[in-house]
Short mmCIF file of C-alpha atoms in Angstrom, two decimals:
data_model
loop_
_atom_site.label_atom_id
_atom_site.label_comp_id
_atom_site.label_asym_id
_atom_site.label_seq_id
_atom_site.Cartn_x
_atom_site.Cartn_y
_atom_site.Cartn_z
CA UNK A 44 -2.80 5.60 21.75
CA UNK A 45 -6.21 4.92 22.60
CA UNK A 46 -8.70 2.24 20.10
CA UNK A 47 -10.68 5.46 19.30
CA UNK A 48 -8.21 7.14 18.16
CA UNK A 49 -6.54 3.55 16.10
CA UNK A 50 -9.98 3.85 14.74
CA UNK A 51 -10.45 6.85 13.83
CA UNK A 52 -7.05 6.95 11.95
CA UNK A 53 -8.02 3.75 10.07
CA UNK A 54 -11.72 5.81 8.72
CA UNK A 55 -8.71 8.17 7.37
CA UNK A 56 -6.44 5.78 5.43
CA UNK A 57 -10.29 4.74 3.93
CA UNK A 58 -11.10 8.04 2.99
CA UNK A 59 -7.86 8.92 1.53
CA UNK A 60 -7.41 5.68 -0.53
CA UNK A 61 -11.17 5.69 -1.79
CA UNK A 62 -10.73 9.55 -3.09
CA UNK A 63 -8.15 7.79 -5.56
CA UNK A 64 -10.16 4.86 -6.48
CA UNK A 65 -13.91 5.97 -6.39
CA UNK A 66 -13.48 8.27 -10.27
CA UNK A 67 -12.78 5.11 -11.64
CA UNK A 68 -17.04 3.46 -11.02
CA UNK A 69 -18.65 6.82 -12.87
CA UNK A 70 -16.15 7.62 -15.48
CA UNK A 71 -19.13 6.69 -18.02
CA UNK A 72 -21.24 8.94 -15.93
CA UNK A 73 -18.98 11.60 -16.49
CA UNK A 74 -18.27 11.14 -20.12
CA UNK A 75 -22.60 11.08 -20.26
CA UNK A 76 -22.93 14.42 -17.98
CA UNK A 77 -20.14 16.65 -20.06
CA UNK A 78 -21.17 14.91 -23.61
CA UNK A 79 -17.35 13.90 -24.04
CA UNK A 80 -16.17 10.62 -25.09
CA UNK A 81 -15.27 7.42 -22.41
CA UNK A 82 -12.11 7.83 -23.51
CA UNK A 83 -11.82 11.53 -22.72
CA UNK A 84 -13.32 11.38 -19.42
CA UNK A 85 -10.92 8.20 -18.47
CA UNK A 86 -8.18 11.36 -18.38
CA UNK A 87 -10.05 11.98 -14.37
CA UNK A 88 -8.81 8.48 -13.18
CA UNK A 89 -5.23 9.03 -14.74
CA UNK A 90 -5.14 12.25 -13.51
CA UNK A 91 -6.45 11.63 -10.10
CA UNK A 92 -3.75 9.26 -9.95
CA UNK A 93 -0.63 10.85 -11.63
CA UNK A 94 -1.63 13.08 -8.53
CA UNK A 95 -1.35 10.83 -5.94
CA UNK A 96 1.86 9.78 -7.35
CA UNK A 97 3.53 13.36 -6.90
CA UNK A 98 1.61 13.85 -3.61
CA UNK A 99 3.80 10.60 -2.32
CA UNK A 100 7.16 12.13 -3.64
CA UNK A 101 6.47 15.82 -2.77
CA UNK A 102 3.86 15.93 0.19
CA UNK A 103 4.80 13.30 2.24
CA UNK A 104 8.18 13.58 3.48
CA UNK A 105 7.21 16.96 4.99
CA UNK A 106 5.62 14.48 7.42
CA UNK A 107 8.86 14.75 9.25
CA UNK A 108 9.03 18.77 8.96
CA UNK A 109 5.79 19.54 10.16
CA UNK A 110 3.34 18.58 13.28
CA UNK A 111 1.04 15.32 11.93
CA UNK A 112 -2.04 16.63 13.19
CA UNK A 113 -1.75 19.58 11.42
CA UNK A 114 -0.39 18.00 8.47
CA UNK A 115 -3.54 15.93 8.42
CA UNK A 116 -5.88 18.54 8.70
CA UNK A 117 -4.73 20.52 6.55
CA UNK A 118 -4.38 18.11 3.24
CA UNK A 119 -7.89 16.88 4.23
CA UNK A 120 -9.22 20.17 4.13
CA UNK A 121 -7.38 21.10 0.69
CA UNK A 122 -8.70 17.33 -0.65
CA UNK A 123 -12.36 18.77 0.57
CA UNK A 124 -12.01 21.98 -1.26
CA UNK A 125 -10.70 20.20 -4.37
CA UNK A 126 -13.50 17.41 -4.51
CA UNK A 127 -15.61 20.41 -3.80
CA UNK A 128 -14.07 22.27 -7.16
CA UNK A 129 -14.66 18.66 -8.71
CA UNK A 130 -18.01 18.02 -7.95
CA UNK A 131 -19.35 21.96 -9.71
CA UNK A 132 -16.70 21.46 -12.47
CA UNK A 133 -18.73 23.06 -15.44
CA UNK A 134 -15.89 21.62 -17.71
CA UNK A 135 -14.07 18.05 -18.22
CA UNK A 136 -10.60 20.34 -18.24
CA UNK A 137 -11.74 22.08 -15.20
CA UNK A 138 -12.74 18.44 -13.42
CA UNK A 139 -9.18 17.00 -14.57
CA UNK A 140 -7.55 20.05 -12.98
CA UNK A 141 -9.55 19.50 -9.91
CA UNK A 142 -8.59 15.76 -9.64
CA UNK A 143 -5.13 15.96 -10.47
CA UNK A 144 -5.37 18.12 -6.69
CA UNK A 145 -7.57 15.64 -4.98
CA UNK A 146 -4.74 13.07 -5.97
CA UNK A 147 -1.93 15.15 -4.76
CA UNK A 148 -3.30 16.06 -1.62
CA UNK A 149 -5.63 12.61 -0.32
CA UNK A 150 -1.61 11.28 0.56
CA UNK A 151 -3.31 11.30 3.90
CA UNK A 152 -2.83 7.67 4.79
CA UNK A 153 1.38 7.86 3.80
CA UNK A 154 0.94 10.16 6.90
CA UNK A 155 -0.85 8.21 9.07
CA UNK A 156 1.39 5.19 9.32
CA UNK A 157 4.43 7.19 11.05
CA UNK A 158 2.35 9.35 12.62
CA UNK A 159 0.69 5.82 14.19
CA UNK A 160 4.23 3.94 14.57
CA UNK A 161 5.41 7.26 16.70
CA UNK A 162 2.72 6.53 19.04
CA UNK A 163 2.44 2.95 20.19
CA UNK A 164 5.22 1.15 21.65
CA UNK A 165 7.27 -1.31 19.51
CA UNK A 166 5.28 -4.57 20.35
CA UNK A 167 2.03 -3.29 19.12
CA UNK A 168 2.73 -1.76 15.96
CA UNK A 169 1.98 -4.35 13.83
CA UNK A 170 -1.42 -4.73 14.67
CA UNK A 171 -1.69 -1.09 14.70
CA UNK A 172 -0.49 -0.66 10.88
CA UNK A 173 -2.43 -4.25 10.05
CA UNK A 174 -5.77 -1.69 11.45
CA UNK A 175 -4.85 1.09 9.24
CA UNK A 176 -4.28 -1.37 6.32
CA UNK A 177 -7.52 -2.70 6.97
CA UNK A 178 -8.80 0.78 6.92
CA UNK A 179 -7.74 1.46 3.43
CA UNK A 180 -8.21 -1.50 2.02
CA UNK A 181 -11.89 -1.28 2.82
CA UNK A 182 -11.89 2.44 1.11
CA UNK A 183 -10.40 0.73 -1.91
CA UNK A 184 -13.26 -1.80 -1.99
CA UNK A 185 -15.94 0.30 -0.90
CA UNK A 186 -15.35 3.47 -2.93
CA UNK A 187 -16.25 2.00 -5.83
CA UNK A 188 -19.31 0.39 -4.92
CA UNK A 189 -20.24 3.62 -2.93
CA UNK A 190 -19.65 6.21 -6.29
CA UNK A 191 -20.80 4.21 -8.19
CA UNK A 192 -24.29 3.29 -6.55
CA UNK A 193 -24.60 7.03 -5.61
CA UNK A 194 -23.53 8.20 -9.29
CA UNK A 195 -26.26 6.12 -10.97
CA UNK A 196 -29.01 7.59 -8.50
CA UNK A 197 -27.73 11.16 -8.07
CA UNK A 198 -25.20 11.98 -11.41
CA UNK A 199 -21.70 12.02 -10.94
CA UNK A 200 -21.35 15.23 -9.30
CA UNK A 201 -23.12 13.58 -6.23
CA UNK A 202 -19.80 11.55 -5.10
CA UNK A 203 -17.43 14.27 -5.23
CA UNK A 204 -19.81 16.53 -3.54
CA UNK A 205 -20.33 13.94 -0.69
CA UNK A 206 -16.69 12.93 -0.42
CA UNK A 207 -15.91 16.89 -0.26
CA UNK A 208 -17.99 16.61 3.03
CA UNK A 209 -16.56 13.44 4.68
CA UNK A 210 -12.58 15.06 4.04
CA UNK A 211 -14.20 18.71 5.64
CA UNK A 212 -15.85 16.66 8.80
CA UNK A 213 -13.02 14.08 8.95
CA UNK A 214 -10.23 16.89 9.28
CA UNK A 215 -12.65 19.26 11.68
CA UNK A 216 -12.57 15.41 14.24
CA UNK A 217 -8.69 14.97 13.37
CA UNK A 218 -7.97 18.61 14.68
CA UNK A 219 -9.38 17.06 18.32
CA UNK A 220 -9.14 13.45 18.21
CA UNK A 221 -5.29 13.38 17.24
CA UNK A 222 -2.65 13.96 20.39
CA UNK A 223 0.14 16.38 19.20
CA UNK A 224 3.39 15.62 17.97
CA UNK A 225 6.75 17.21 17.63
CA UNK A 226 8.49 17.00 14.01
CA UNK A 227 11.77 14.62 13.88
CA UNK A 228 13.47 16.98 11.63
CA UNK A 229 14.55 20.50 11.06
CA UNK A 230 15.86 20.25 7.38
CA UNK A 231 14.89 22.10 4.68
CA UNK A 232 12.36 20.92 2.35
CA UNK A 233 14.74 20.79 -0.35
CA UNK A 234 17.08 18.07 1.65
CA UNK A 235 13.80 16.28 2.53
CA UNK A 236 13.03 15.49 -1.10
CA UNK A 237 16.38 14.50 -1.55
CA UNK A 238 16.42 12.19 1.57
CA UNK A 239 14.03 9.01 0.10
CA UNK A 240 17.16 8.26 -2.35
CA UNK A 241 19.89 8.31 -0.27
CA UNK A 242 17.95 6.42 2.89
CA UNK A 243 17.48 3.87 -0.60
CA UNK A 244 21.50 4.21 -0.98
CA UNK A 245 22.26 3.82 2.80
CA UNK A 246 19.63 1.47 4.30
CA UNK A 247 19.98 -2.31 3.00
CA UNK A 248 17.12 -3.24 4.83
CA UNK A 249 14.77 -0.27 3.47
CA UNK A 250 15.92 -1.60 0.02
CA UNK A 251 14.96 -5.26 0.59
CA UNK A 252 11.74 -4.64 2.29
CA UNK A 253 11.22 -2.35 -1.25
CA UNK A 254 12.54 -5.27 -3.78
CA UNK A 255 10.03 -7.30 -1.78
CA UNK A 256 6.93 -5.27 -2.06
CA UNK A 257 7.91 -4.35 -5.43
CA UNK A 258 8.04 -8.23 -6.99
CA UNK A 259 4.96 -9.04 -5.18
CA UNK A 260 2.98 -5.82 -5.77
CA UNK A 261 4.51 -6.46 -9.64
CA UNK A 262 2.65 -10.01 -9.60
CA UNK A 263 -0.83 -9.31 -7.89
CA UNK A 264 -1.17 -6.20 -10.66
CA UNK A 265 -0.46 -8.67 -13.47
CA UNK A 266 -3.23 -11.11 -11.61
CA UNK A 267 -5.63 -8.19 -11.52
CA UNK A 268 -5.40 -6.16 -15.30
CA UNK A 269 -5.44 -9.60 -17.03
CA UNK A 270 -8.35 -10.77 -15.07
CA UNK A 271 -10.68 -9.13 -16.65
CA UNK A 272 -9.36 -10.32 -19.83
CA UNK A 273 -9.63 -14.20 -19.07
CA UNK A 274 -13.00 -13.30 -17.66
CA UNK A 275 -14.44 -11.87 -20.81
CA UNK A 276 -12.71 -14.11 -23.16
CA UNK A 277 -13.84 -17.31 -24.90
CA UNK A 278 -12.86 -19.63 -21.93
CA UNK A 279 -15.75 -17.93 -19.88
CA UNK A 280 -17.52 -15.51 -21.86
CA UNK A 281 -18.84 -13.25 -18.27
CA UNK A 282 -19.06 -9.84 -18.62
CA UNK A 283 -16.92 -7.33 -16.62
CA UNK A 284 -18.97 -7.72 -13.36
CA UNK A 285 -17.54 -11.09 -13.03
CA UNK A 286 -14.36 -9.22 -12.03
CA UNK A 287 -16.06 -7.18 -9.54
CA UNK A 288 -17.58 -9.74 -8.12
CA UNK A 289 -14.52 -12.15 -7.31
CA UNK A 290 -12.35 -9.11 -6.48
CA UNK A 291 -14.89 -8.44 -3.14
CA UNK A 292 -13.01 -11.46 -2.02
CA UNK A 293 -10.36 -8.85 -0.99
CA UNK A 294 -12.50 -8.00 1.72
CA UNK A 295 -11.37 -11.11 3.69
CA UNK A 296 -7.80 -9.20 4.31
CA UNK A 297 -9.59 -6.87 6.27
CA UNK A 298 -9.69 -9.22 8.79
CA UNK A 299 -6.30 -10.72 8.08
CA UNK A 300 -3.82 -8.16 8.36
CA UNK A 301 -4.68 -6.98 12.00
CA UNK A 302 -3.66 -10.58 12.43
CA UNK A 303 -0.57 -10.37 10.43
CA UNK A 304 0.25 -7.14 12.19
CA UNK A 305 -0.11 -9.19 15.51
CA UNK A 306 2.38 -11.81 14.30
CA UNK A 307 4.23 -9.58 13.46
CA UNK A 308 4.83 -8.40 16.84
CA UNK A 309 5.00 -11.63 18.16
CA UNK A 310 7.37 -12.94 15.64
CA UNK A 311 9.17 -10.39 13.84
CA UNK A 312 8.52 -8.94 10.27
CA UNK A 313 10.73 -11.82 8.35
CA UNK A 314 9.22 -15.15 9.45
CA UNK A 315 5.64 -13.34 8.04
CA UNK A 316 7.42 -12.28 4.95
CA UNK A 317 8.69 -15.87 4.32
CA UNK A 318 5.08 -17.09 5.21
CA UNK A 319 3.46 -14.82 2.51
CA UNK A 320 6.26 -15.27 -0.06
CA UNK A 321 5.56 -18.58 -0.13
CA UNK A 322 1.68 -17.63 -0.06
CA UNK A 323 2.36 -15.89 -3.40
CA UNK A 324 4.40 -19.50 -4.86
CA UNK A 325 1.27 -21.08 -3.89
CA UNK A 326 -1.35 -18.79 -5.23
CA UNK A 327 0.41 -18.49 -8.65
CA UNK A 328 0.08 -22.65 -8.59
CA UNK A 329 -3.62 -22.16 -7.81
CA UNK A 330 -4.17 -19.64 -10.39
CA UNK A 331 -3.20 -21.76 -13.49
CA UNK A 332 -6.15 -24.32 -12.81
CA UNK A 333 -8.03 -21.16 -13.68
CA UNK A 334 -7.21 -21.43 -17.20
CA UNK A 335 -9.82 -24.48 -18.02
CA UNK A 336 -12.83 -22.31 -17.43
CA UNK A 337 -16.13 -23.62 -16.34
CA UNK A 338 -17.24 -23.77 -12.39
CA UNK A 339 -14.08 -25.66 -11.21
CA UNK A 340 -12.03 -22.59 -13.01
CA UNK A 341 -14.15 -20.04 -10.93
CA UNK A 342 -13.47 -21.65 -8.09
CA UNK A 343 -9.57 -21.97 -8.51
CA UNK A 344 -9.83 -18.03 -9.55
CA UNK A 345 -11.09 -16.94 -6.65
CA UNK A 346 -9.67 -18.91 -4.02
CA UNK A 347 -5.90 -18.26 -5.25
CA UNK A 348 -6.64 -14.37 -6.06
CA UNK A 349 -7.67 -14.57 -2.21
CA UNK A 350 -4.41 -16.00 -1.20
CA UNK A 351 -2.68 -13.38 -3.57
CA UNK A 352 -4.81 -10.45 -1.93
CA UNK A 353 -4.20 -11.79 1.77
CA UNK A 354 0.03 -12.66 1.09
CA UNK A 355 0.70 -9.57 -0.46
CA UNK A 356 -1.42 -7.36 2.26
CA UNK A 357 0.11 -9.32 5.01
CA UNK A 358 3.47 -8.89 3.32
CA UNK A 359 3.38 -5.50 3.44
CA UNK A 360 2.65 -5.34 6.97
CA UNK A 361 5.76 -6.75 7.60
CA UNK A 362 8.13 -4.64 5.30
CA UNK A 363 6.05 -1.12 6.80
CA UNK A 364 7.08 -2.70 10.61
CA UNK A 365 11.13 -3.14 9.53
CA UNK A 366 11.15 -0.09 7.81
CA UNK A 367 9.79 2.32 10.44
CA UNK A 368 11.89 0.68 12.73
CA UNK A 369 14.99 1.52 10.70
CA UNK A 370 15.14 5.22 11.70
CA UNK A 371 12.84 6.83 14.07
CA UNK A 372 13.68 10.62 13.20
CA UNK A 373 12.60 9.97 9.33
CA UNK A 374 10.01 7.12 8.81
CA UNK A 375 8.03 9.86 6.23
CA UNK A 376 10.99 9.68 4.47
CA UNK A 377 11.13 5.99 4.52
CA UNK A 378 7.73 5.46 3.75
CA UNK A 379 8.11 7.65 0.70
CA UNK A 380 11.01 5.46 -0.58
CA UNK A 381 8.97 2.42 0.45
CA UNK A 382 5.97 3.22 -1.29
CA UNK A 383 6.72 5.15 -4.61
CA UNK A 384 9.30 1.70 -4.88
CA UNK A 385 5.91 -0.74 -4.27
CA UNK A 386 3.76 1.61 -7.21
CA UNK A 387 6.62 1.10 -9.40
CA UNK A 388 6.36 -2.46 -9.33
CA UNK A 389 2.82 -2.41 -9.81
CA UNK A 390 2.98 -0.30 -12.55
CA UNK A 391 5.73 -2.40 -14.28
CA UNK A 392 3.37 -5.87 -13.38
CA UNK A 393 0.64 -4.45 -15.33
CA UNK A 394 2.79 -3.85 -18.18
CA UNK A 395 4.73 -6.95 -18.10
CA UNK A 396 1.28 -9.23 -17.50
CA UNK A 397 -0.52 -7.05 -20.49
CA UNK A 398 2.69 -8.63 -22.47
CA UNK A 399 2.70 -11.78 -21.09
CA UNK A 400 -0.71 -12.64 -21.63
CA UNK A 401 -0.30 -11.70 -25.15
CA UNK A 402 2.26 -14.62 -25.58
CA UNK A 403 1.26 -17.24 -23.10
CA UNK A 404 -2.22 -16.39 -22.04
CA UNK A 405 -3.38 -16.82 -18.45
CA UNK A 406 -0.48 -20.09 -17.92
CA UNK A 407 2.20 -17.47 -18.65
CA UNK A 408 0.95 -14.74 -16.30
CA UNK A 409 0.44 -17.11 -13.38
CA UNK A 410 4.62 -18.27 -14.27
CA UNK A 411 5.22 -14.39 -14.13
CA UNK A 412 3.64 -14.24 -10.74
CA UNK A 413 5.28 -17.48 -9.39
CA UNK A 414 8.97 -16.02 -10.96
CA UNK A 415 8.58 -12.72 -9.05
CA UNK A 416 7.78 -14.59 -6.01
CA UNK A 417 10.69 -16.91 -6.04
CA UNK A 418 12.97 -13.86 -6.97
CA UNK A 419 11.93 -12.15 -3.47
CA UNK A 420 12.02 -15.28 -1.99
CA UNK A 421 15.56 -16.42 -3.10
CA UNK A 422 16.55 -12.31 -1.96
CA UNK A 423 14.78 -13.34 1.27
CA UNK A 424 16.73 -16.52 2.30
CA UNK A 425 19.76 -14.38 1.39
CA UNK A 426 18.97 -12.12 3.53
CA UNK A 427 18.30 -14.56 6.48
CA UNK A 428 21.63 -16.59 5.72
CA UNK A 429 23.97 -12.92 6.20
CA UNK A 430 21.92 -12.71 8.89
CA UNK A 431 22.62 -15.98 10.75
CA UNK A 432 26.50 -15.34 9.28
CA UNK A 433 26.66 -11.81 11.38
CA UNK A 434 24.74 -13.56 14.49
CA UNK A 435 26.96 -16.17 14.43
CA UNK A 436 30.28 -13.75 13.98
CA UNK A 437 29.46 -11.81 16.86
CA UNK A 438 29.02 -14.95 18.95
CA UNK A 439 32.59 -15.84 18.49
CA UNK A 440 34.43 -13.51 20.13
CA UNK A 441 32.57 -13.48 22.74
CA UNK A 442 33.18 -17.39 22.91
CA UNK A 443 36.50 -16.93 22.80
CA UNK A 444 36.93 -14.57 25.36
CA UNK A 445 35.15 -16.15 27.79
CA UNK A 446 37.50 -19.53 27.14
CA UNK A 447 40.66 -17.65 26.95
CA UNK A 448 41.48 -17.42 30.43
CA UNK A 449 40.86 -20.78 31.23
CA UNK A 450 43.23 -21.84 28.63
CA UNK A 451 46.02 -19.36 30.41
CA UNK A 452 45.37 -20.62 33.70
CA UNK A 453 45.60 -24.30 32.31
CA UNK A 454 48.91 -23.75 30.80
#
């Protein structure tokens, strides 16, 4: 596969991310435009994502049914027609309708990573997925920005109307740019829902590279929802820009997880998970000096949220490497398990930091993040010891076969 087309593949995992995240800048633009309440016109973001959500768990395993390249086209061309239907929504029920489809169908990037691992040989697809991470990281971080810049000059209808024509002109260069491929599987869509769970049931090492993403995931959402609240609280009294403002440090990973991706192929995915597990430990330890406020607290806030953003990035380059390599014929399917498993964990961080902080303040989320590290960390070293156990089991007979006749002849 060609660095045009690695490219061109990562400007789709930014498009499809940023459709979920860019509602969330001009939500007060909408509620301002329709004359509803904030409150009413926060249903778009929940919506947009609730979509997503049942995009991952219905759309994507027919990524193993059907040809990628017209998989791709076609949900980009449905996500165009829906942010299209979004952008002229005369209605906020009509505009919640609309985004609950541009969720479900901007799955795009769960697509692109098989589609990606199918085409490059095994000793460059880490650097291949660390690209396409990079690629939707930055339509995480820029969509915001990019809505909500646009929103303030144009209305709100202006970034749904634009992002309807990047999806139409992105899927029009995908139907040329992409090289064919033949589906892995022949079953029925009703098996292929049912597949994610029982890959989950058969696969130990789908399930540990999902208890890993999962506890981190868990522990960077926690870091990020209470944020905002030691931000705006009496320790440093900033207003909710603040947040914005430290979370562009996110940008940096970017950079970083080509490079993971390229140790990953150098190394193997479970040396880099132990390196970013650890990353986590050490972030968490970081965090807590964040809790005295003032410049030095700024400083520790940013520079350990940075280390959170690159470990867990990094980390999940490594888990998306072992788990495509676990079956070749289903790695949609896979990918489904893997990532509805790391959303769950988010979701349940977010929750248990919201709780946390309400009984320990910032010192008790930043233990929450270092005990969900240590708990994939202590699975990890498990993991490596059966490992080492098996290795060293199938050396033995081997060993001993080798010695036996020397023994005979002796005696």
């Amino acid at each position: 596969m060609s660095r045009r087309t690695v490219l061109i593949l990562a400007v789709t995992c930014a498009v499809a991310v940023g459709n979920i995240y860019f509602p969330q800048a001009i939500a007060p633009l909408v509620a301002a435009g329709l004359h509803v309440s904030p409150d009413s016109a926060a249903a778009v973001v929940t919506a947009t994502q609730a979509g997503y959500t049942a995009g991952m768990v219905l759309l994507v395993p027919l990524g193993d049914r059907l040809p990628h390249r017209s998989f791709l086209v076609v949900l980009l061309a449905l996500t165009g027609l829906a942010l299209l239907s979004a952008g002229c929504a005369p209605t906020l029920p009509t505009l919640i309708g609309a985004g609950t489809l541009v969720g479900l169908t901007t799955v795009g990037a769960q697509i692109v990573g098989p589609l990606a691992a199918g085409l490059v040989a095994a000793d460059r697809q880490g650097a291949v997925i660390g690209t396409l991470l990079s690629g939707s990281t930055g339509g995480m971080l820029l969509a915001r920005t990019f809505s909500g810049t646009l929103g303030e000059w144009l209305g709100w209808r202006a970034p749904y109307l634009v992002a309807a024509v990047l999806a139409l002109l992105l899927a029009t260069v995908l139907a040329f740019a992409v090289p064919t491929t033949t589906p892995s599987s022949r079953q029925p869509y009703t098996a292929l829902l049912a597949e994610p769970l029982r890959l989950l049931r058969t696969e130990p090492d789908l399930r540990r590279s999902c208890f890993y993403q999962a506890t981190v995931f868990a522990g960077f959402s926690a870091v990020w929802t209470c944020l905002a609240l030691l931000l705006t609280g009496p320790a440093y009294g900033l207003g909710a820009q603040a947040v914005g403002m430290i979370a562009l440090v996110g940008a940096a990973t970017m950079v970083c997880t080509p490079l993971a991706g390229r140790l990953v192929d150098r190394y193997g995915p479970d040396p880099v998970n132990l390196v970013c597990m650890l990353g986590v430990l050490v972030s968490a330890a970081i965090l807590t000096a964040g809790a005295r406020g003032g410049a030095l607290g700024l400083i520790s806030l940013t520079l350990g949220t940075l280390l959170l953003d690159v470990a867990m990035q990094s980390g999940m380059v490594a888990n998306q490497v072992r788990v495509y390599a676990l079956r070749v014929d289903a790695r949609s399917r896979l990918n489904t398990a893997y990532m509805t498993c790391a959303y769950l964990g988010g979701s349940a961080g977010s929750w248990l930091g919201t709780r946390v902080w309400g009984q320990a303040g910032w010192w008790g989320v930043c233990g929450l993040v270092a005990l969900l590290a240590a708990l994939a960390l202590a699975r990890h070293l498990l993991a490596l010891s059966k490992f080492g156990e098996r290795a060293g089991a199938d050396q033995a007979p081997s060993m001993l076969q080798y010695s036996s006749p020397t023994r005979d002849t002796d005696g």
